[in-house]
RNA sequence: GGAGAGGUACCCGAGUGGCCAAAGGGGGCAGACUGUAAAUCUGCUGGCGACGCCUACGGAGGUUCGAAUCCUCCUCUCUCCA
């Protein structure tokens, strides 16, 4: 008999209070969450790092684990071998087994900051390549394919949209594979709940159906709202691309900057989604001042994926850079230059471009001509002004592009 | 396999022989305002040590004084038919 979870909040209530729930397949889920259950969310191992766009399911799994449930992180290594998930416009690059394995390994490592893979409610990390690749086509059609109605599949929102723009057979099969995953996890790991983005609704429901037909069991699905920013854009993208959890791709300082640039209107929502602060605390923080709340969001989010030290450092350096309380700016983006090359002076636009602050020398000319180039806090008058050793302070030259892009050039 | 439509810059999308580094919009960047927010207004938005030169309208050739525009072949996408 399953133990009864007592003395802690129902995971459903927590997820609901925090705005994670867009749809659930069955209202009975809340009661079912009164005792421990295994749930899963899928991740595509298309890169060796997750980005903030993945964070919602990650946080949901973390909440589940904290409430005494067991999360399964499903890495879609098998599905990555064939390509495209539904809903995307372009074919996904097809990855080799080795790439997928490597990616899965580092993704698991990142996730271990959010869920624990050891201990009592240890999370599992599984790769669907393990059961998808040995599948035999004829067997699959006979045992699994027979349970799917094309008519019903076509009615799914995710496919209906694609009917206009075109849908290939692989994409169309995605629902079957994902359903099969759920069935597999249900029978092998007693996993009775799949969570995912709202665009996964059709696939999740299909999986639940398949479990009922094949295994005669009851399972559940829960989807998250699609997160957009108040400005209406997809959350987690910046001009320069995705915001990664991997510090080698997006440094903790940059990560912190991403969060602190959150739109005022999104701060409360994001605090609920991307931190573990109690909802009451979140409300209080919002009430006592949006800017402090935003800094808290940036700090907490950074702390979760990069740890205390990196988060403190990022906050410290951000304060120093923006409010000038003279810190050492250890974590802001930096490059190096030899002192000798400064002896005869370097034109500012070349200096900015070579430092990596501007994409090209032409861009650097533009930036400075528009009055957006600063050296040690002072606006550069002309892009031909020269940078010399006299600009070096404490061993470096501090550059700034526009209001908020700082860069340190260390002179050695 | 057959017929047709199409591939233009980060994206959408105009342009069908010179006035085209290519309209317009979106996005982005910068300035003003401000709070590292939003909204608004303005400017910029291929590269090059630069009044010029180089690269660029799916790819390769060709016609022409001159091609994103015309011709040939290739390639990819979409639609309809089989």
Tab-separated table of C-alpha atoms (C1' of nucleotides) in Angstrom:
chain	number	residue	atom	x	y	z
A	1	UNK	CA	0.000	0.000	0.000
A	2	UNK	CA	1.296	3.433	-0.816
A	3	UNK	CA	2.029	5.571	2.147
A	4	UNK	CA	-0.057	8.664	2.618
A	5	UNK	CA	1.737	11.943	2.271
A	6	UNK	CA	0.993	13.998	5.315
A	7	UNK	CA	2.350	17.075	6.866
A	8	UNK	CA	3.170	18.659	3.581
A	9	UNK	CA	1.282	20.459	0.953
A	10	UNK	CA	-0.313	18.719	-1.927
A	11	UNK	CA	1.885	19.155	-4.978
A	12	UNK	CA	-1.158	20.036	-7.002
A	13	UNK	CA	-1.981	22.962	-4.766
A	14	UNK	CA	1.554	24.223	-4.947
A	15	UNK	CA	1.700	23.995	-8.708
A	16	UNK	CA	-1.653	25.653	-8.999
A	17	UNK	CA	-0.793	28.442	-6.614
A	18	UNK	CA	2.332	29.108	-8.622
A	19	UNK	CA	0.586	29.196	-11.946
A	20	UNK	CA	2.049	26.027	-13.395
A	21	UNK	CA	-1.215	24.456	-14.398
A	22	UNK	CA	-2.767	25.133	-17.739
A	23	UNK	CA	-4.730	21.917	-18.085
A	24	UNK	CA	-5.073	18.615	-16.292
A	25	UNK	CA	-6.578	15.526	-17.819
A	26	UNK	CA	-8.470	14.510	-14.730
A	27	UNK	CA	-9.524	16.413	-11.627
A	28	UNK	CA	-8.786	13.277	-9.628
A	29	UNK	CA	-5.111	14.033	-10.015
A	30	UNK	CA	-5.115	16.168	-6.895
A	31	UNK	CA	-6.275	13.252	-4.746
A	32	UNK	CA	-3.851	10.927	-6.420
A	33	UNK	CA	-1.075	13.282	-5.410
A	34	UNK	CA	-2.021	12.623	-1.804
A	35	UNK	CA	0.306	9.646	-1.965
A	36	UNK	CA	3.678	9.291	-3.664
A	37	UNK	CA	3.653	8.992	-7.380
A	38	UNK	CA	6.137	8.879	-10.183
A	39	UNK	CA	5.940	11.516	-12.865
A	40	UNK	CA	7.962	12.443	-15.889
A	41	UNK	CA	8.806	15.220	-18.256
A	42	UNK	CA	10.693	14.878	-21.494
A	43	UNK	CA	13.700	16.870	-22.674
A	44	UNK	CA	15.286	16.934	-26.080
A	45	UNK	CA	19.024	16.345	-25.980
A	46	UNK	CA	19.578	18.573	-28.977
A	47	UNK	CA	22.305	20.503	-27.176
A	48	UNK	CA	24.618	19.748	-24.306
A	49	UNK	CA	22.881	22.336	-22.178
A	50	UNK	CA	19.384	23.319	-21.181
A	51	UNK	CA	18.268	26.907	-21.501
A	52	UNK	CA	15.767	28.946	-19.562
A	53	UNK	CA	13.048	27.840	-21.948
A	54	UNK	CA	13.330	24.404	-20.335
A	55	UNK	CA	13.079	25.680	-16.820
A	56	UNK	CA	9.361	25.385	-16.286
A	57	UNK	CA	9.189	21.577	-16.439
A	58	UNK	CA	12.412	21.451	-14.439
A	59	UNK	CA	10.903	23.541	-11.670
A	60	UNK	CA	7.713	21.510	-11.781
A	61	UNK	CA	9.654	18.286	-11.344
A	62	UNK	CA	11.545	19.879	-8.481
A	63	UNK	CA	8.321	20.845	-6.762
A	64	UNK	CA	7.038	17.329	-7.222
A	65	UNK	CA	10.126	15.867	-5.641
A	66	UNK	CA	9.953	18.288	-2.744
A	67	UNK	CA	6.423	17.097	-2.146
A	68	UNK	CA	7.551	13.505	-1.922
A	69	UNK	CA	7.041	12.328	-5.465
A	70	UNK	CA	9.570	10.746	-7.747
A	71	UNK	CA	10.493	12.593	-10.915
A	72	UNK	CA	11.754	10.960	-14.048
A	73	UNK	CA	13.751	13.033	-16.441
A	74	UNK	CA	13.253	11.531	-19.834
A	75	UNK	CA	15.887	12.397	-22.345
A	76	UNK	CA	14.550	11.995	-25.840
A	77	UNK	CA	17.610	10.355	-27.264
A	78	UNK	CA	15.546	8.044	-29.426
A	79	UNK	CA	13.317	10.707	-30.809
A	80	UNK	CA	16.298	12.960	-31.395
A	81	UNK	CA	17.606	10.273	-33.717
A	82	UNK	CA	14.757	10.805	-36.121
A	83	UNK	CA	14.145	14.517	-35.865
A	84	UNK	CA	11.337	16.902	-35.543
A	85	UNK	CA	8.961	17.255	-32.647
A	86	UNK	CA	5.499	18.493	-33.472
A	87	UNK	CA	4.938	22.190	-33.503
A	88	UNK	CA	8.256	23.257	-34.881
A	89	UNK	CA	8.510	24.650	-38.331
A	90	UNK	CA	11.844	23.323	-39.296
A	91	UNK	CA	13.312	19.904	-39.252
A	92	UNK	CA	15.489	19.379	-36.304
A	93	UNK	CA	19.032	18.360	-36.933
A	94	UNK	CA	19.483	14.659	-36.653
A	95	UNK	CA	22.001	13.703	-34.011
A	96	UNK	CA	24.251	10.732	-33.678
A	97	UNK	CA	23.948	8.329	-30.780
A	98	UNK	CA	27.210	9.576	-29.340
A	99	UNK	CA	26.197	13.206	-29.427
A	100	UNK	CA	22.911	12.361	-27.792
A	101	UNK	CA	24.617	10.397	-25.072
A	102	UNK	CA	27.036	13.194	-24.317
A	103	UNK	CA	24.249	15.753	-24.306
A	104	UNK	CA	22.112	13.639	-22.028
A	105	UNK	CA	24.975	13.308	-19.583
A	106	UNK	CA	25.561	17.027	-19.244
A	107	UNK	CA	21.854	17.787	-19.107
A	108	UNK	CA	21.531	15.387	-16.240
A	109	UNK	CA	24.330	17.169	-14.463
A	110	UNK	CA	22.591	20.504	-14.841
A	111	UNK	CA	19.340	19.078	-13.638
A	112	UNK	CA	20.936	17.737	-10.528
A	113	UNK	CA	20.957	21.274	-9.197
A	114	UNK	CA	17.181	21.213	-9.244
A	115	UNK	CA	16.287	17.621	-8.496
A	116	UNK	CA	18.320	15.106	-6.623
A	117	UNK	CA	19.309	11.876	-8.280
A	118	UNK	CA	20.087	10.120	-5.059
A	119	UNK	CA	18.361	9.502	-1.793
A	120	UNK	CA	14.889	8.351	-0.961
A	121	UNK	CA	12.893	10.045	-3.658
A	122	UNK	CA	15.720	9.776	-6.097
A	123	UNK	CA	14.937	11.051	-9.522
A	124	UNK	CA	15.618	8.872	-12.508
A	125	UNK	CA	17.196	9.933	-15.721
A	126	UNK	CA	16.252	7.727	-18.636
A	127	UNK	CA	16.914	7.798	-22.335
A	128	UNK	CA	14.143	6.647	-24.613
A	129	UNK	CA	16.700	5.474	-27.139
A	130	UNK	CA	17.009	2.454	-24.859
A	131	UNK	CA	13.561	1.217	-25.733
A	132	UNK	CA	12.793	2.988	-28.991
A	133	UNK	CA	15.755	1.858	-31.029
A	134	UNK	CA	15.160	-1.883	-30.548
A	135	UNK	CA	11.587	-1.533	-31.763
A	136	UNK	CA	10.543	-3.609	-34.680
A	137	UNK	CA	8.361	-1.774	-37.153
A	138	UNK	CA	5.880	-4.556	-37.784
A	139	UNK	CA	5.489	-5.319	-34.102
A	140	UNK	CA	5.100	-1.678	-33.320
A	141	UNK	CA	2.384	-1.202	-35.904
A	142	UNK	CA	0.512	-4.270	-34.716
A	143	UNK	CA	0.794	-3.633	-30.983
A	144	UNK	CA	0.779	0.127	-30.757
A	145	UNK	CA	-0.236	1.584	-34.100
A	146	UNK	CA	-3.575	-0.196	-34.079
A	147	UNK	CA	-4.697	1.875	-31.113
A	148	UNK	CA	-4.389	5.167	-32.916
A	149	UNK	CA	-7.070	6.783	-34.976
A	150	UNK	CA	-5.760	8.993	-37.706
A	151	UNK	CA	-8.988	10.932	-37.600
A	152	UNK	CA	-8.449	11.741	-34.000
A	153	UNK	CA	-4.808	12.563	-34.475
A	154	UNK	CA	-5.671	15.024	-37.196
A	155	UNK	CA	-8.093	16.685	-34.842
A	156	UNK	CA	-5.272	17.451	-32.410
A	157	UNK	CA	-4.512	21.119	-32.291
A	158	UNK	CA	-0.807	20.595	-32.816
A	159	UNK	CA	-1.395	18.721	-36.048
A	160	UNK	CA	-4.235	20.834	-37.303
A	161	UNK	CA	-1.961	23.830	-37.443
A	162	UNK	CA	0.644	21.849	-39.315
A	163	UNK	CA	-1.833	20.650	-41.896
A	164	UNK	CA	-1.642	24.100	-43.406
A	165	UNK	CA	2.107	24.361	-43.580
A	166	UNK	CA	2.908	20.755	-44.218
A	167	UNK	CA	3.676	17.816	-42.004
A	168	UNK	CA	5.891	14.902	-42.789
A	169	UNK	CA	5.397	11.332	-41.724
A	170	UNK	CA	8.080	11.414	-39.065
A	171	UNK	CA	6.453	14.341	-37.372
A	172	UNK	CA	3.119	12.660	-37.611
A	173	UNK	CA	4.567	9.648	-35.833
A	174	UNK	CA	5.854	11.666	-32.972
A	175	UNK	CA	2.619	11.229	-31.079
A	176	UNK	CA	2.919	7.460	-31.241
A	177	UNK	CA	6.468	7.460	-29.995
A	178	UNK	CA	5.735	9.805	-27.140
A	179	UNK	CA	2.698	7.752	-26.194
A	180	UNK	CA	4.815	4.660	-26.261
A	181	UNK	CA	7.319	6.339	-23.948
A	182	UNK	CA	4.601	7.030	-21.450
A	183	UNK	CA	3.336	3.467	-21.699
A	184	UNK	CA	6.839	2.152	-21.181
A	185	UNK	CA	7.397	4.326	-18.121
A	186	UNK	CA	4.007	3.353	-16.790
A	187	UNK	CA	4.636	-0.352	-17.010
A	188	UNK	CA	8.324	-0.368	-16.091
A	189	UNK	CA	8.549	2.446	-13.608
A	190	UNK	CA	5.024	2.823	-12.366
A	191	UNK	CA	4.973	6.338	-13.753
A	192	UNK	CA	1.435	7.656	-13.810
A	193	UNK	CA	1.829	11.321	-14.641
A	194	UNK	CA	3.315	13.137	-17.560
A	195	UNK	CA	3.875	16.861	-17.401
A	196	UNK	CA	4.851	19.160	-20.200
A	197	UNK	CA	4.135	22.333	-22.075
A	198	UNK	CA	0.640	22.979	-23.243
A	199	UNK	CA	1.715	22.224	-26.791
A	200	UNK	CA	2.236	18.657	-25.603
A	201	UNK	CA	-1.376	18.236	-24.579
A	202	UNK	CA	-2.351	16.119	-27.551
A	203	UNK	CA	0.627	13.814	-27.137
A	204	UNK	CA	0.042	13.449	-23.424
A	205	UNK	CA	-3.616	12.618	-23.833
A	206	UNK	CA	-2.730	10.096	-26.511
A	207	UNK	CA	-0.325	8.436	-24.090
A	208	UNK	CA	-2.969	8.210	-21.409
A	209	UNK	CA	-5.331	6.612	-23.909
A	210	UNK	CA	-2.707	4.113	-24.939
A	211	UNK	CA	-2.051	3.161	-21.320
A	212	UNK	CA	-5.731	2.595	-20.771
A	213	UNK	CA	-6.078	0.439	-23.868
A	214	UNK	CA	-2.910	-1.596	-23.565
A	215	UNK	CA	-2.358	-1.792	-19.829
A	216	UNK	CA	-5.820	-1.034	-18.606
A	217	UNK	CA	-4.394	1.502	-16.204
A	218	UNK	CA	-5.168	5.025	-15.203
A	219	UNK	CA	-2.663	7.764	-15.737
A	220	UNK	CA	-2.658	11.525	-15.706
A	221	UNK	CA	-1.416	14.493	-17.616
A	222	UNK	CA	-0.720	18.042	-16.620
A	223	UNK	CA	0.385	20.864	-18.857
A	224	UNK	CA	1.928	24.257	-18.203
A	225	UNK	CA	0.871	27.463	-19.826
A	226	UNK	CA	3.021	28.654	-22.652
A	227	UNK	CA	5.116	31.357	-21.075
A	228	UNK	CA	5.399	34.544	-22.977
A	229	UNK	CA	6.724	37.795	-21.675
A	230	UNK	CA	4.465	40.746	-21.076
A	231	UNK	CA	5.820	42.133	-24.307
A	232	UNK	CA	4.386	39.105	-26.053
A	233	UNK	CA	7.618	37.427	-27.016
A	234	UNK	CA	8.667	33.913	-26.265
A	235	UNK	CA	10.330	33.770	-22.911
A	236	UNK	CA	14.000	32.918	-22.633
A	237	UNK	CA	15.319	34.271	-25.869
A	238	UNK	CA	17.499	37.287	-26.248
A	239	UNK	CA	18.937	38.930	-29.334
A	240	UNK	CA	22.047	36.884	-28.942
A	241	UNK	CA	20.104	33.651	-28.717
A	242	UNK	CA	19.027	31.350	-25.950
A	243	UNK	CA	19.946	31.950	-22.340
A	244	UNK	CA	21.760	28.789	-21.358
A	245	UNK	CA	22.190	27.172	-17.983
A	246	UNK	CA	25.717	26.179	-18.900
A	247	UNK	CA	28.027	28.836	-17.410
A	248	UNK	CA	30.420	28.342	-20.301
A	249	UNK	CA	27.700	29.450	-22.699
A	250	UNK	CA	25.958	32.046	-20.574
A	251	UNK	CA	28.038	33.269	-17.692
A	252	UNK	CA	26.402	33.672	-14.278
A	253	UNK	CA	26.747	37.437	-14.693
A	254	UNK	CA	24.953	37.340	-18.031
A	255	UNK	CA	22.393	34.989	-16.591
A	256	UNK	CA	21.783	37.424	-13.762
A	257	UNK	CA	21.493	40.243	-16.289
A	258	UNK	CA	18.898	38.310	-18.214
A	259	UNK	CA	16.697	38.027	-15.177
A	260	UNK	CA	17.187	41.537	-13.927
A	261	UNK	CA	15.989	42.821	-17.277
A	262	UNK	CA	12.654	41.159	-16.741
A	263	UNK	CA	9.658	43.280	-17.594
A	264	UNK	CA	8.018	44.697	-14.449
A	265	UNK	CA	4.794	42.992	-15.345
A	266	UNK	CA	6.460	39.583	-15.399
A	267	UNK	CA	8.336	39.727	-12.135
A	268	UNK	CA	5.668	38.275	-9.876
A	269	UNK	CA	4.890	35.463	-12.283
A	270	UNK	CA	8.548	34.655	-12.770
A	271	UNK	CA	9.270	34.637	-9.047
A	272	UNK	CA	6.582	32.008	-8.719
A	273	UNK	CA	7.819	30.011	-11.671
A	274	UNK	CA	11.549	30.226	-11.329
A	275	UNK	CA	12.266	30.425	-7.618
A	276	UNK	CA	11.143	28.413	-4.642
A	277	UNK	CA	10.177	31.438	-2.567
A	278	UNK	CA	6.799	30.906	-0.908
A	279	UNK	CA	3.928	32.548	-2.721
A	280	UNK	CA	3.108	34.773	0.240
A	281	UNK	CA	6.680	36.022	0.301
A	282	UNK	CA	6.548	36.724	-3.406
A	283	UNK	CA	3.457	38.845	-2.991
A	284	UNK	CA	5.064	40.739	-0.139
A	285	UNK	CA	8.183	41.407	-2.166
A	286	UNK	CA	6.190	42.732	-5.068
A	287	UNK	CA	4.257	44.998	-2.765
A	288	UNK	CA	7.358	46.402	-1.182
A	289	UNK	CA	8.981	47.438	-4.420
A	290	UNK	CA	9.322	46.140	-7.917
A	291	UNK	CA	13.027	46.818	-8.266
A	292	UNK	CA	14.025	44.975	-5.152
A	293	UNK	CA	11.747	42.161	-6.184
A	294	UNK	CA	13.449	42.041	-9.551
A	295	UNK	CA	16.857	41.879	-7.980
A	296	UNK	CA	15.632	39.073	-5.796
A	297	UNK	CA	14.375	37.233	-8.852
A	298	UNK	CA	17.716	37.613	-10.582
A	299	UNK	CA	19.609	36.530	-7.513
A	300	UNK	CA	17.455	33.521	-6.729
A	301	UNK	CA	17.311	32.308	-10.300
A	302	UNK	CA	21.068	32.623	-10.627
A	303	UNK	CA	21.599	30.951	-7.298
A	304	UNK	CA	19.517	27.973	-8.363
A	305	UNK	CA	21.483	27.190	-11.458
A	306	UNK	CA	24.944	28.472	-10.518
A	307	UNK	CA	25.086	28.326	-6.755
A	308	UNK	CA	25.389	30.862	-3.941
A	309	UNK	CA	28.865	32.091	-4.693
A	310	UNK	CA	28.322	32.812	-8.358
A	311	UNK	CA	25.007	34.502	-7.646
A	312	UNK	CA	26.462	36.767	-4.987
A	313	UNK	CA	29.314	37.629	-7.255
A	314	UNK	CA	26.993	38.435	-10.136
A	315	UNK	CA	24.840	40.647	-7.942
A	316	UNK	CA	27.850	42.374	-6.472
A	317	UNK	CA	29.393	43.076	-9.850
A	318	UNK	CA	26.120	44.251	-11.306
A	319	UNK	CA	25.710	46.730	-8.479
A	320	UNK	CA	29.262	47.932	-8.881
A	321	UNK	CA	28.992	48.322	-12.620
A	322	UNK	CA	25.642	50.056	-12.614
A	323	UNK	CA	25.788	52.080	-9.445
A	324	UNK	CA	29.520	52.527	-9.285
A	325	UNK	CA	30.327	51.455	-5.757
A	326	UNK	CA	33.723	50.448	-7.037
A	327	UNK	CA	33.839	46.676	-6.876
A	328	UNK	CA	36.384	44.640	-8.743
A	329	UNK	CA	33.962	43.463	-11.426
A	330	UNK	CA	35.396	39.974	-11.474
A	331	UNK	CA	32.528	38.397	-13.320
A	332	UNK	CA	31.670	40.839	-16.061
A	333	UNK	CA	32.648	39.853	-19.584
A	334	UNK	CA	36.329	40.430	-20.149
A	335	UNK	CA	39.033	40.124	-22.742
A	336	UNK	CA	42.772	40.643	-22.679
A	337	UNK	CA	45.197	42.840	-24.510
A	338	UNK	CA	48.971	43.221	-24.356
A	339	UNK	CA	50.159	46.527	-22.930
A	340	UNK	CA	52.595	46.865	-25.800
A	341	UNK	CA	49.828	47.181	-28.343
A	342	UNK	CA	48.464	50.189	-26.485
A	343	UNK	CA	51.715	52.089	-26.446
A	344	UNK	CA	51.056	53.843	-29.717
A	345	UNK	CA	47.346	54.114	-29.108
A	346	UNK	CA	44.453	52.225	-30.687
A	347	UNK	CA	41.488	53.930	-32.351
A	348	UNK	CA	38.415	53.532	-30.185
A	349	UNK	CA	36.307	51.749	-32.788
A	350	UNK	CA	38.980	49.122	-33.268
A	351	UNK	CA	39.367	48.760	-29.555
A	352	UNK	CA	35.644	48.185	-29.087
A	353	UNK	CA	35.437	45.724	-31.928
A	354	UNK	CA	38.504	43.754	-30.922
A	355	UNK	CA	37.266	43.533	-27.356
A	356	UNK	CA	34.226	41.763	-28.705
A	357	UNK	CA	31.744	44.386	-27.602
A	358	UNK	CA	30.743	45.078	-31.183
A	359	UNK	CA	30.243	42.588	-33.951
A	360	UNK	CA	32.400	44.461	-36.430
A	361	UNK	CA	34.463	47.603	-36.701
A	362	UNK	CA	31.673	49.157	-38.703
A	363	UNK	CA	29.266	48.404	-35.871
A	364	UNK	CA	31.712	49.942	-33.428
A	365	UNK	CA	31.918	53.086	-35.544
A	366	UNK	CA	28.162	53.310	-35.541
A	367	UNK	CA	27.892	52.745	-31.811
A	368	UNK	CA	30.401	55.446	-30.975
A	369	UNK	CA	29.068	57.867	-33.567
A	370	UNK	CA	25.633	57.460	-31.987
A	371	UNK	CA	27.046	58.342	-28.615
A	372	UNK	CA	26.777	54.859	-27.173
A	373	UNK	CA	30.426	54.127	-26.548
A	374	UNK	CA	31.989	54.727	-23.145
A	375	UNK	CA	35.473	54.261	-21.780
A	376	UNK	CA	35.817	54.246	-18.012
A	377	UNK	CA	32.386	55.762	-17.777
A	378	UNK	CA	33.057	58.621	-20.150
A	379	UNK	CA	31.422	58.926	-23.503
A	380	UNK	CA	33.790	58.588	-26.449
A	381	UNK	CA	33.484	61.654	-28.646
A	382	UNK	CA	34.740	60.252	-31.908
A	383	UNK	CA	35.382	56.732	-33.037
A	384	UNK	CA	38.848	57.762	-34.040
A	385	UNK	CA	39.810	58.850	-30.552
A	386	UNK	CA	42.681	56.712	-29.435
A	387	UNK	CA	42.843	54.448	-26.450
A	388	UNK	CA	46.208	54.460	-24.756
A	389	UNK	CA	47.925	53.236	-21.630
A	390	UNK	CA	46.604	56.298	-19.864
A	391	UNK	CA	43.150	54.755	-19.896
A	392	UNK	CA	44.307	51.792	-17.870
A	393	UNK	CA	43.033	51.798	-14.311
A	394	UNK	CA	43.716	49.011	-11.841
A	395	UNK	CA	45.071	46.956	-14.670
A	396	UNK	CA	42.102	47.205	-16.957
A	397	UNK	CA	40.007	49.472	-19.134
A	398	UNK	CA	36.267	49.464	-18.566
A	399	UNK	CA	34.175	49.728	-21.693
A	400	UNK	CA	30.466	50.167	-21.983
A	401	UNK	CA	28.163	49.930	-24.970
A	402	UNK	CA	24.898	51.690	-24.495
A	403	UNK	CA	23.353	51.675	-21.088
A	404	UNK	CA	24.057	48.217	-19.907
A	405	UNK	CA	26.662	46.234	-21.755
A	406	UNK	CA	29.841	46.354	-19.735
A	407	UNK	CA	33.127	44.876	-20.786
A	408	UNK	CA	36.492	44.781	-19.138
A	409	UNK	CA	39.704	44.760	-21.123
A	410	UNK	CA	42.495	43.472	-18.950
A	411	UNK	CA	45.856	44.939	-19.887
A	412	UNK	CA	48.821	42.732	-19.308
B	1	G	C1'	6.211	10.102	-62.068
B	2	G	C1'	3.200	14.666	-64.314
B	3	A	C1'	1.651	20.015	-63.968
B	4	G	C1'	2.255	24.606	-61.591
B	5	A	C1'	4.158	28.213	-57.916
B	6	G	C1'	8.227	29.787	-55.437
B	7	G	C1'	13.542	30.373	-52.868
B	8	U	C1'	15.460	38.293	-51.836
B	9	A	C1'	19.338	40.818	-45.717
B	10	C	C1'	18.031	38.295	-38.641
B	11	C	C1'	12.448	37.365	-39.989
B	12	C	C1'	8.206	38.699	-43.090
B	13	G	C1'	8.018	40.895	-47.694
B	14	A	C1'	8.375	44.549	-52.280
B	15	G	C1'	11.388	44.853	-56.471
B	16	U	C1'	10.965	41.561	-63.068
B	17	G	C1'	17.620	45.190	-67.186
B	18	G	C1'	20.879	50.677	-64.983
B	19	C	C1'	18.118	55.702	-60.374
B	20	C	C1'	19.555	48.651	-55.994
B	21	A	C1'	23.687	47.638	-50.397
B	22	A	C1'	18.127	46.509	-52.472
B	23	A	C1'	11.037	49.769	-50.604
B	24	G	C1'	7.933	48.697	-46.298
B	25	G	C1'	7.093	46.233	-41.724
B	26	G	C1'	8.912	43.359	-37.598
B	27	G	C1'	13.107	42.477	-34.744
B	28	G	C1'	17.685	44.466	-33.008
B	29	C	C1'	21.114	48.563	-31.612
B	30	A	C1'	21.854	53.645	-30.023
B	31	G	C1'	20.160	58.585	-28.257
B	32	A	C1'	16.380	61.468	-25.363
B	33	C	C1'	13.121	60.378	-21.137
B	34	U	C1'	13.901	56.791	-16.935
B	35	G	C1'	14.472	52.637	-12.719
B	36	U	C1'	19.498	48.030	-15.942
B	37	A	C1'	11.324	48.187	-16.412
B	38	A	C1'	7.356	49.740	-19.782
B	39	A	C1'	5.455	53.370	-23.138
B	40	U	C1'	6.864	57.329	-26.432
B	41	C	C1'	9.893	60.194	-29.920
B	42	U	C1'	14.508	60.270	-33.051
B	43	G	C1'	18.544	58.003	-35.598
B	44	C	C1'	21.065	53.624	-37.165
B	45	U	C1'	20.873	48.520	-38.857
B	46	G	C1'	26.525	43.862	-45.002
B	47	G	C1'	32.038	44.334	-44.677
B	48	C	C1'	36.707	47.013	-45.107
B	49	G	C1'	41.763	52.107	-41.198
B	50	A	C1'	36.327	53.807	-45.896
B	51	C	C1'	34.118	60.413	-50.219
B	52	G	C1'	36.382	54.706	-52.531
B	53	C	C1'	36.591	49.408	-52.738
B	54	C	C1'	34.760	44.343	-51.764
B	55	U	C1'	30.867	40.885	-50.912
B	56	A	C1'	25.484	39.901	-51.333
B	57	C	C1'	18.957	38.496	-53.859
B	58	G	C1'	19.084	29.299	-53.541
B	59	G	C1'	23.848	27.040	-56.657
B	60	A	C1'	26.701	26.900	-61.382
B	61	G	C1'	27.196	28.833	-66.083
B	62	G	C1'	25.569	32.289	-70.087
B	63	U	C1'	23.455	36.899	-72.705
B	64	U	C1'	24.551	42.313	-72.018
B	65	C	C1'	28.426	48.204	-71.746
B	66	G	C1'	25.448	46.849	-67.326
B	67	A	C1'	21.663	41.310	-64.073
B	68	A	C1'	18.142	40.348	-57.851
B	69	U	C1'	15.694	41.125	-62.658
B	70	C	C1'	16.640	37.802	-69.250
B	71	C	C1'	18.434	32.434	-70.891
B	72	U	C1'	20.323	27.243	-69.614
B	73	C	C1'	21.296	23.466	-66.182
B	74	C	C1'	21.202	21.987	-61.061
B	75	U	C1'	19.051	22.129	-56.206
B	76	C	C1'	15.459	22.781	-52.329
B	77	U	C1'	10.334	24.027	-50.673
B	78	C	C1'	5.130	24.266	-51.428
B	79	U	C1'	0.354	23.242	-54.180
B	80	C	C1'	-2.510	20.205	-57.386
B	81	C	C1'	-2.716	15.507	-60.143
B	82	A	C1'	-1.121	10.088	-60.368
